[in-house]
PDB file of C-alpha atoms in Angstrom:
ATOM      1  CA  UNK A 271      24.263 -50.408  28.704  1.00  0.00           C
ATOM      2  CA  UNK A 272      20.523 -49.739  28.618  1.00  0.00           C
ATOM      3  CA  UNK A 273      18.152 -47.260  30.245  1.00  0.00           C
ATOM      4  CA  UNK A 274      14.392 -47.204  29.983  1.00  0.00           C
ATOM      5  CA  UNK A 275      11.131 -46.155  31.586  1.00  0.00           C
ATOM      6  CA  UNK A 276       7.589 -47.538  31.589  1.00  0.00           C
ATOM      7  CA  UNK A 277       4.692 -45.230  32.354  1.00  0.00           C
ATOM      8  CA  UNK A 278       0.972 -44.636  32.516  1.00  0.00           C
ATOM      9  CA  UNK A 279      -1.145 -41.611  31.690  1.00  0.00           C
ATOM     10  CA  UNK A 280      -3.749 -41.350  34.428  1.00  0.00           C
ATOM     11  CA  UNK A 281      -5.769 -38.923  32.295  1.00  0.00           C
ATOM     12  CA  UNK A 282      -6.168 -41.121  29.180  1.00  0.00           C
ATOM     13  CA  UNK A 283      -5.307 -44.623  30.371  1.00  0.00           C
ATOM     14  CA  UNK A 284      -2.455 -44.946  27.868  1.00  0.00           C
ATOM     15  CA  UNK A 285       0.339 -47.320  28.855  1.00  0.00           C
ATOM     16  CA  UNK A 286       3.799 -47.267  27.356  1.00  0.00           C
ATOM     17  CA  UNK A 287       7.518 -47.842  27.549  1.00  0.00           C
ATOM     18  CA  UNK A 288      10.623 -46.339  25.995  1.00  0.00           C
ATOM     19  CA  UNK A 289      14.192 -47.606  25.852  1.00  0.00           C
ATOM     20  CA  UNK A 290      17.591 -46.756  24.392  1.00  0.00           C
ATOM     21  CA  UNK A 291      20.995 -48.426  24.194  1.00  0.00           C
ATOM     22  CA  UNK A 292      24.302 -48.604  22.325  1.00  0.00           C
ATOM     23  CA  UNK A 293      23.383 -51.775  20.417  1.00  0.00           C
ATOM     24  CA  UNK A 294      21.004 -52.250  17.502  1.00  0.00           C
ATOM     25  CA  UNK A 295      17.266 -53.013  17.593  1.00  0.00           C
ATOM     26  CA  UNK A 296      16.576 -52.345  21.259  1.00  0.00           C
ATOM     27  CA  UNK A 297      12.971 -51.424  20.469  1.00  0.00           C
ATOM     28  CA  UNK A 298      12.227 -54.932  19.228  1.00  0.00           C
ATOM     29  CA  UNK A 299      13.602 -56.662  22.321  1.00  0.00           C
ATOM     30  CA  UNK A 300      12.967 -54.695  25.493  1.00  0.00           C
ATOM     31  CA  UNK A 301       9.716 -52.681  25.611  1.00  0.00           C
ATOM     32  CA  UNK A 302       6.199 -54.143  25.675  1.00  0.00           C
ATOM     33  CA  UNK A 303       2.705 -52.767  26.342  1.00  0.00           C
ATOM     34  CA  UNK A 304      -0.887 -53.971  26.250  1.00  0.00           C
ATOM     35  CA  UNK A 305      -3.973 -51.750  26.315  1.00  0.00           C
ATOM     36  CA  UNK A 306      -5.843 -51.869  29.604  1.00  0.00           C
ATOM     37  CA  UNK A 307      -3.216 -54.213  31.040  1.00  0.00           C
ATOM     38  CA  UNK A 308       0.210 -52.662  31.547  1.00  0.00           C
ATOM     39  CA  UNK A 309       3.679 -52.019  30.184  1.00  0.00           C
ATOM     40  CA  UNK A 310       6.817 -54.076  30.766  1.00  0.00           C
ATOM     41  CA  UNK A 311      10.574 -53.803  30.361  1.00  0.00           C
ATOM     42  CA  UNK A 312      13.149 -56.574  30.118  1.00  0.00           C
ATOM     43  CA  UNK A 313      16.843 -55.732  29.772  1.00  0.00           C
ATOM     44  CA  UNK A 314      20.446 -56.610  30.728  1.00  0.00           C
ATOM     45  CA  UNK A 315      21.263 -59.822  28.835  1.00  0.00           C
ATOM     46  CA  UNK A 316      17.739 -59.416  27.536  1.00  0.00           C
ATOM     47  CA  UNK A 317      15.192 -62.205  27.310  1.00  0.00           C
ATOM     48  CA  UNK A 318      12.358 -60.791  25.125  1.00  0.00           C
ATOM     49  CA  UNK A 319      10.032 -63.589  26.260  1.00  0.00           C
ATOM     50  CA  UNK A 320       9.752 -62.089  29.727  1.00  0.00           C
ATOM     51  CA  UNK A 321       7.911 -58.881  28.778  1.00  0.00           C
ATOM     52  CA  UNK A 322       4.909 -60.674  27.235  1.00  0.00           C
ATOM     53  CA  UNK A 323       4.980 -63.207  30.064  1.00  0.00           C
ATOM     54  CA  UNK A 324       4.637 -60.473  32.690  1.00  0.00           C
ATOM     55  CA  UNK A 325       1.776 -58.825  30.802  1.00  0.00           C
ATOM     56  CA  UNK A 326       0.008 -62.163  30.475  1.00  0.00           C
ATOM     57  CA  UNK A 327       0.254 -62.566  34.236  1.00  0.00           C
ATOM     58  CA  UNK A 328      -1.519 -59.238  34.686  1.00  0.00           C
ATOM     59  CA  UNK A 329      -4.263 -60.343  32.284  1.00  0.00           C
ATOM     60  CA  UNK A 330      -4.807 -63.387  34.469  1.00  0.00           C
ATOM     61  CA  UNK A 331      -5.418 -61.182  37.480  1.00  0.00           C
ATOM     62  CA  UNK A 332      -2.032 -61.403  39.177  1.00  0.00           C
ATOM     63  CA  UNK A 333      -0.383 -58.470  40.932  1.00  0.00           C
ATOM     64  CA  UNK A 334       2.655 -56.686  39.548  1.00  0.00           C
ATOM     65  CA  UNK A 335       4.813 -58.413  42.133  1.00  0.00           C
ATOM     66  CA  UNK A 336       3.449 -61.798  41.130  1.00  0.00           C
ATOM     67  CA  UNK A 337       3.979 -60.992  37.452  1.00  0.00           C
ATOM     68  CA  UNK A 338       7.632 -60.164  38.024  1.00  0.00           C
ATOM     69  CA  UNK A 339       8.019 -63.234  40.217  1.00  0.00           C
ATOM     70  CA  UNK A 340       6.628 -65.455  37.475  1.00  0.00           C
ATOM     71  CA  UNK A 341       9.116 -64.021  34.983  1.00  0.00           C
ATOM     72  CA  UNK A 342      12.015 -64.527  37.368  1.00  0.00           C
ATOM     73  CA  UNK A 343      10.918 -68.091  38.039  1.00  0.00           C
ATOM     74  CA  UNK A 344      10.581 -68.903  34.350  1.00  0.00           C
ATOM     75  CA  UNK A 345      14.147 -68.058  33.343  1.00  0.00           C
ATOM     76  CA  UNK A 346      16.995 -70.348  34.403  1.00  0.00           C
ATOM     77  CA  UNK A 347      19.508 -67.493  34.768  1.00  0.00           C
ATOM     78  CA  UNK A 348      17.422 -64.805  36.416  1.00  0.00           C
ATOM     79  CA  UNK A 349      20.602 -63.365  37.929  1.00  0.00           C
ATOM     80  CA  UNK A 350      21.329 -61.777  34.524  1.00  0.00           C
ATOM     81  CA  UNK A 351      17.941 -60.053  34.159  1.00  0.00           C
ATOM     82  CA  UNK A 352      16.629 -56.590  34.958  1.00  0.00           C
ATOM     83  CA  UNK A 353      12.834 -56.345  34.772  1.00  0.00           C
ATOM     84  CA  UNK A 354      10.054 -53.858  35.455  1.00  0.00           C
ATOM     85  CA  UNK A 355       6.315 -53.604  35.038  1.00  0.00           C
ATOM     86  CA  UNK A 356       3.501 -51.099  35.548  1.00  0.00           C
ATOM     87  CA  UNK A 357      -0.172 -52.023  35.562  1.00  0.00           C
ATOM     88  CA  UNK A 358      -3.227 -50.072  34.409  1.00  0.00           C
ATOM     89  CA  UNK A 359      -3.639 -48.572  37.892  1.00  0.00           C
ATOM     90  CA  UNK A 360      -0.069 -47.303  38.078  1.00  0.00           C
ATOM     91  CA  UNK A 361       1.282 -49.972  40.416  1.00  0.00           C
ATOM     92  CA  UNK A 362       4.902 -50.937  39.728  1.00  0.00           C
ATOM     93  CA  UNK A 363       7.344 -53.732  40.491  1.00  0.00           C
ATOM     94  CA  UNK A 364      10.871 -54.604  39.403  1.00  0.00           C
ATOM     95  CA  UNK A 365      13.688 -57.123  39.689  1.00  0.00           C
ATOM     96  CA  UNK A 366      17.438 -56.931  39.329  1.00  0.00           C
ATOM     97  CA  UNK A 367      19.580 -60.063  39.276  1.00  0.00           C
ATOM     98  CA  UNK A 368      22.873 -60.235  41.144  1.00  0.00           C
ATOM     99  CA  UNK A 369      24.871 -60.390  37.901  1.00  0.00           C
ATOM    100  CA  UNK A 370      23.514 -57.079  36.566  1.00  0.00           C
ATOM    101  CA  UNK A 371      26.507 -54.797  36.062  1.00  0.00           C
ATOM    102  CA  UNK A 372      26.953 -51.305  37.552  1.00  0.00           C
ATOM    103  CA  UNK A 373      26.146 -48.579  37.538  1.00  0.00           C
ATOM    104  CA  UNK A 374      22.600 -49.865  37.885  1.00  0.00           C
ATOM    105  CA  UNK A 375      19.419 -48.726  39.566  1.00  0.00           C
ATOM    106  CA  UNK A 376      15.630 -48.869  39.541  1.00  0.00           C
ATOM    107  CA  UNK A 377      13.404 -45.984  40.629  1.00  0.00           C
ATOM    108  CA  UNK A 378       9.637 -46.085  41.201  1.00  0.00           C
ATOM    109  CA  UNK A 379       7.738 -42.854  40.508  1.00  0.00           C
ATOM    110  CA  UNK A 380       4.185 -41.615  40.209  1.00  0.00           C
ATOM    111  CA  UNK A 381       2.711 -43.682  37.362  1.00  0.00           C
ATOM    112  CA  UNK A 382       6.164 -44.784  36.192  1.00  0.00           C
ATOM    113  CA  UNK A 383       9.213 -46.955  36.814  1.00  0.00           C
ATOM    114  CA  UNK A 384      12.708 -46.401  35.398  1.00  0.00           C
ATOM    115  CA  UNK A 385      15.659 -48.778  34.985  1.00  0.00           C
ATOM    116  CA  UNK A 386      19.315 -48.504  34.028  1.00  0.00           C
ATOM    117  CA  UNK A 387      22.363 -50.746  33.810  1.00  0.00           C
ATOM    118  CA  UNK A 388      25.983 -50.169  32.762  1.00  0.00           C
ATOM    119  CA  UNK A 389      25.468 -46.384  32.740  1.00  0.00           C
ATOM    120  CA  UNK A 390      27.681 -43.537  33.922  1.00  0.00           C
ATOM    121  CA  UNK A 391      25.616 -42.748  37.012  1.00  0.00           C
ATOM    122  CA  UNK A 392      23.041 -44.514  39.149  1.00  0.00           C
ATOM    123  CA  UNK A 393      21.179 -41.174  39.089  1.00  0.00           C
ATOM    124  CA  UNK A 394      20.014 -41.864  35.522  1.00  0.00           C
ATOM    125  CA  UNK A 395      16.681 -43.536  36.504  1.00  0.00           C
ATOM    126  CA  UNK A 396      15.879 -40.830  39.069  1.00  0.00           C
ATOM    127  CA  UNK A 397      16.393 -38.168  36.408  1.00  0.00           C
ATOM    128  CA  UNK A 398      14.017 -40.028  34.094  1.00  0.00           C
ATOM    129  CA  UNK A 399      11.336 -40.253  36.775  1.00  0.00           C
ATOM    130  CA  UNK A 400      11.637 -36.553  37.611  1.00  0.00           C
ATOM    131  CA  UNK A 401      11.225 -35.598  33.948  1.00  0.00           C
ATOM    132  CA  UNK A 402       8.283 -37.955  33.465  1.00  0.00           C
ATOM    133  CA  UNK A 403       6.453 -36.514  36.466  1.00  0.00           C
ATOM    134  CA  UNK A 404       7.051 -32.893  35.423  1.00  0.00           C
ATOM    135  CA  UNK A 405       3.950 -32.432  33.239  1.00  0.00           C
ATOM    136  CA  UNK A 406       1.177 -35.010  33.779  1.00  0.00           C
ATOM    137  CA  UNK A 407      -1.032 -33.211  31.234  1.00  0.00           C
ATOM    138  CA  UNK A 408       1.380 -33.740  28.351  1.00  0.00           C
ATOM    139  CA  UNK A 409       0.974 -36.632  25.928  1.00  0.00           C
ATOM    140  CA  UNK A 410       2.404 -39.877  27.279  1.00  0.00           C
ATOM    141  CA  UNK A 411       4.713 -40.207  24.264  1.00  0.00           C
ATOM    142  CA  UNK A 412       6.276 -36.821  24.922  1.00  0.00           C
ATOM    143  CA  UNK A 413       6.635 -37.523  28.642  1.00  0.00           C
ATOM    144  CA  UNK A 414       8.460 -40.775  27.876  1.00  0.00           C
ATOM    145  CA  UNK A 415      10.753 -39.125  25.321  1.00  0.00           C
ATOM    146  CA  UNK A 416      11.519 -36.279  27.730  1.00  0.00           C
ATOM    147  CA  UNK A 417      12.321 -38.847  30.415  1.00  0.00           C
ATOM    148  CA  UNK A 418      14.730 -40.692  28.148  1.00  0.00           C
ATOM    149  CA  UNK A 419      16.457 -37.429  27.222  1.00  0.00           C
ATOM    150  CA  UNK A 420      16.797 -36.555  30.910  1.00  0.00           C
ATOM    151  CA  UNK A 421      18.398 -39.927  31.586  1.00  0.00           C
ATOM    152  CA  UNK A 422      20.910 -39.266  28.849  1.00  0.00           C
ATOM    153  CA  UNK A 423      21.651 -35.802  30.218  1.00  0.00           C
ATOM    154  CA  UNK A 424      22.200 -37.305  33.672  1.00  0.00           C
ATOM    155  CA  UNK A 425      25.033 -39.464  32.377  1.00  0.00           C
ATOM    156  CA  UNK A 426      23.616 -41.940  29.930  1.00  0.00           C
ATOM    157  CA  UNK A 427      25.845 -44.726  28.637  1.00  0.00           C
ATOM    158  CA  UNK A 428      29.591 -45.069  28.257  1.00  0.00           C
ATOM    159  CA  UNK A 429      29.207 -45.893  24.558  1.00  0.00           C
ATOM    160  CA  UNK A 430      27.371 -43.776  21.980  1.00  0.00           C
ATOM    161  CA  UNK A 431      23.660 -44.540  21.796  1.00  0.00           C
ATOM    162  CA  UNK A 432      22.496 -46.011  18.493  1.00  0.00           C
ATOM    163  CA  UNK A 433      18.947 -47.313  18.918  1.00  0.00           C
ATOM    164  CA  UNK A 434      15.718 -46.438  20.701  1.00  0.00           C
ATOM    165  CA  UNK A 435      12.127 -47.626  20.759  1.00  0.00           C
ATOM    166  CA  UNK A 436       8.792 -46.207  21.906  1.00  0.00           C
ATOM    167  CA  UNK A 437       5.745 -48.409  22.472  1.00  0.00           C
ATOM    168  CA  UNK A 438       2.314 -47.139  23.598  1.00  0.00           C
ATOM    169  CA  UNK A 439      -0.882 -49.166  23.925  1.00  0.00           C
ATOM    170  CA  UNK A 440      -4.325 -47.566  24.081  1.00  0.00           C
ATOM    171  CA  UNK A 441      -7.789 -49.093  23.743  1.00  0.00           C
ATOM    172  CA  UNK A 442      -7.010 -51.506  20.880  1.00  0.00           C
ATOM    173  CA  UNK A 443      -5.173 -54.830  20.660  1.00  0.00           C
ATOM    174  CA  UNK A 444      -2.557 -53.294  18.350  1.00  0.00           C
ATOM    175  CA  UNK A 445      -0.097 -50.586  19.463  1.00  0.00           C
ATOM    176  CA  UNK A 446      -1.182 -46.968  19.346  1.00  0.00           C
ATOM    177  CA  UNK A 447       2.472 -46.039  18.832  1.00  0.00           C
ATOM    178  CA  UNK A 448       5.358 -48.306  17.833  1.00  0.00           C
ATOM    179  CA  UNK A 449       8.323 -46.224  16.711  1.00  0.00           C
ATOM    180  CA  UNK A 450      11.897 -47.506  16.418  1.00  0.00           C
ATOM    181  CA  UNK A 451      15.244 -45.955  15.576  1.00  0.00           C
ATOM    182  CA  UNK A 452      18.335 -47.991  14.661  1.00  0.00           C
ATOM    183  CA  UNK A 453      21.951 -47.267  13.691  1.00  0.00           C
ATOM    184  CA  UNK A 454      21.450 -43.569  14.380  1.00  0.00           C
ATOM    185  CA  UNK A 455      23.884 -41.035  15.833  1.00  0.00           C
ATOM    186  CA  UNK A 456      21.092 -39.383  17.880  1.00  0.00           C
ATOM    187  CA  UNK A 457      18.377 -41.988  18.457  1.00  0.00           C
ATOM    188  CA  UNK A 458      16.542 -39.999  21.145  1.00  0.00           C
ATOM    189  CA  UNK A 459      16.443 -36.869  19.002  1.00  0.00           C
ATOM    190  CA  UNK A 460      15.338 -38.857  15.980  1.00  0.00           C
ATOM    191  CA  UNK A 461      12.634 -40.566  18.018  1.00  0.00           C
ATOM    192  CA  UNK A 462      11.362 -37.165  19.114  1.00  0.00           C
ATOM    193  CA  UNK A 463      11.215 -36.058  15.475  1.00  0.00           C
ATOM    194  CA  UNK A 464       9.401 -39.237  14.438  1.00  0.00           C
ATOM    195  CA  UNK A 465       6.818 -38.699  17.172  1.00  0.00           C
ATOM    196  CA  UNK A 466       6.224 -35.114  16.015  1.00  0.00           C
ATOM    197  CA  UNK A 467       5.522 -36.483  12.520  1.00  0.00           C
ATOM    198  CA  UNK A 468       3.405 -39.377  13.747  1.00  0.00           C
ATOM    199  CA  UNK A 469       1.283 -37.580  16.351  1.00  0.00           C
ATOM    200  CA  UNK A 470      -0.968 -35.759  13.829  1.00  0.00           C
ATOM    201  CA  UNK A 471      -1.909 -39.031  12.088  1.00  0.00           C
ATOM    202  CA  UNK A 472      -1.902 -41.492  15.004  1.00  0.00           C
ATOM    203  CA  UNK A 473      -5.660 -41.325  15.584  1.00  0.00           C
ATOM    204  CA  UNK A 474      -6.342 -41.617  11.862  1.00  0.00           C
ATOM    205  CA  UNK A 475      -4.400 -44.873  11.627  1.00  0.00           C
ATOM    206  CA  UNK A 476      -6.486 -46.270  14.483  1.00  0.00           C
ATOM    207  CA  UNK A 477      -9.687 -45.110  12.782  1.00  0.00           C
ATOM    208  CA  UNK A 478      -8.637 -46.784   9.525  1.00  0.00           C
ATOM    209  CA  UNK A 479      -8.524 -50.079  11.375  1.00  0.00           C
ATOM    210  CA  UNK A 480     -11.577 -49.704  13.591  1.00  0.00           C
ATOM    211  CA  UNK A 481     -13.920 -47.356  11.647  1.00  0.00           C
ATOM    212  CA  UNK A 482     -12.701 -47.366   8.013  1.00  0.00           C
ATOM    213  CA  UNK A 483     -15.805 -45.620   6.677  1.00  0.00           C
ATOM    214  CA  UNK A 484     -14.915 -42.557   8.712  1.00  0.00           C
ATOM    215  CA  UNK A 485     -11.616 -42.012   6.937  1.00  0.00           C
ATOM    216  CA  UNK A 486     -12.408 -42.829   3.303  1.00  0.00           C
ATOM    217  CA  UNK A 487     -10.128 -40.810   1.063  1.00  0.00           C
ATOM    218  CA  UNK A 488      -7.680 -39.975   3.849  1.00  0.00           C
TER     219      UNK A 488
END
C-alpha cells in the first residue's frame, strides 16, 4: 500500500526521496536523505530506524549493498521489510522480504530506484523510473513528483491515497526540502502545489541559516 522513489540529480548533486500511501504521515516514516551521502526508503510494515541506519552505513564508507545488508541484519523480522537506497554516485540497492504483499516490485533506473507494495500493478515502479528519467535537466523535486504521479497513473493503490512526503538534501546538514501532506484527497497534487510555492524561497531559507547577513529584511 505504498509506492516511492529515491533519486539523484547528477547535475547538482541533490539527493532525495518521495513517497505516498493510503495511511497518514507517510512522509515522517519512510523517506530519508543526507547531503553528499544518499537517500533511503523503508516501507511495508515500516521500520523508520532503517533509513537512517542505511545512510549511516554509507557515511562509514560502506557500499549500497552493504548498507542494505546491515539494515536487514539489524531487524528481527526482515521478511516484512522493503528497502532501497541510492548513494551520491547514483549506485542503488534494495531488499524485499518474503512477507511483502503483492503486487510488489523494485526497479533500478539511471540515478534512481523505485519501490511499490500492495499496488494494482507491478508496473508502478517502472512507470516511476521512466518518468524520473524523462528530463534530467529538471529540478530534482519536480522529477520526483512527476515520478510519483506516473506511478499513480500506472495503477497506484487499491485504497485512496491520503498522504505524501518529499525530502531533498543538498549541501547542508538540514533538508533543502521537507514537504509533507496528510489527510488529503489528492496528496500528490497538493505536494506539487506546495513545491511550486516553496521553490521560489527554498534558497532564501538556506541563506537565512548559513549567511543571515545576506538576507536581512527578507
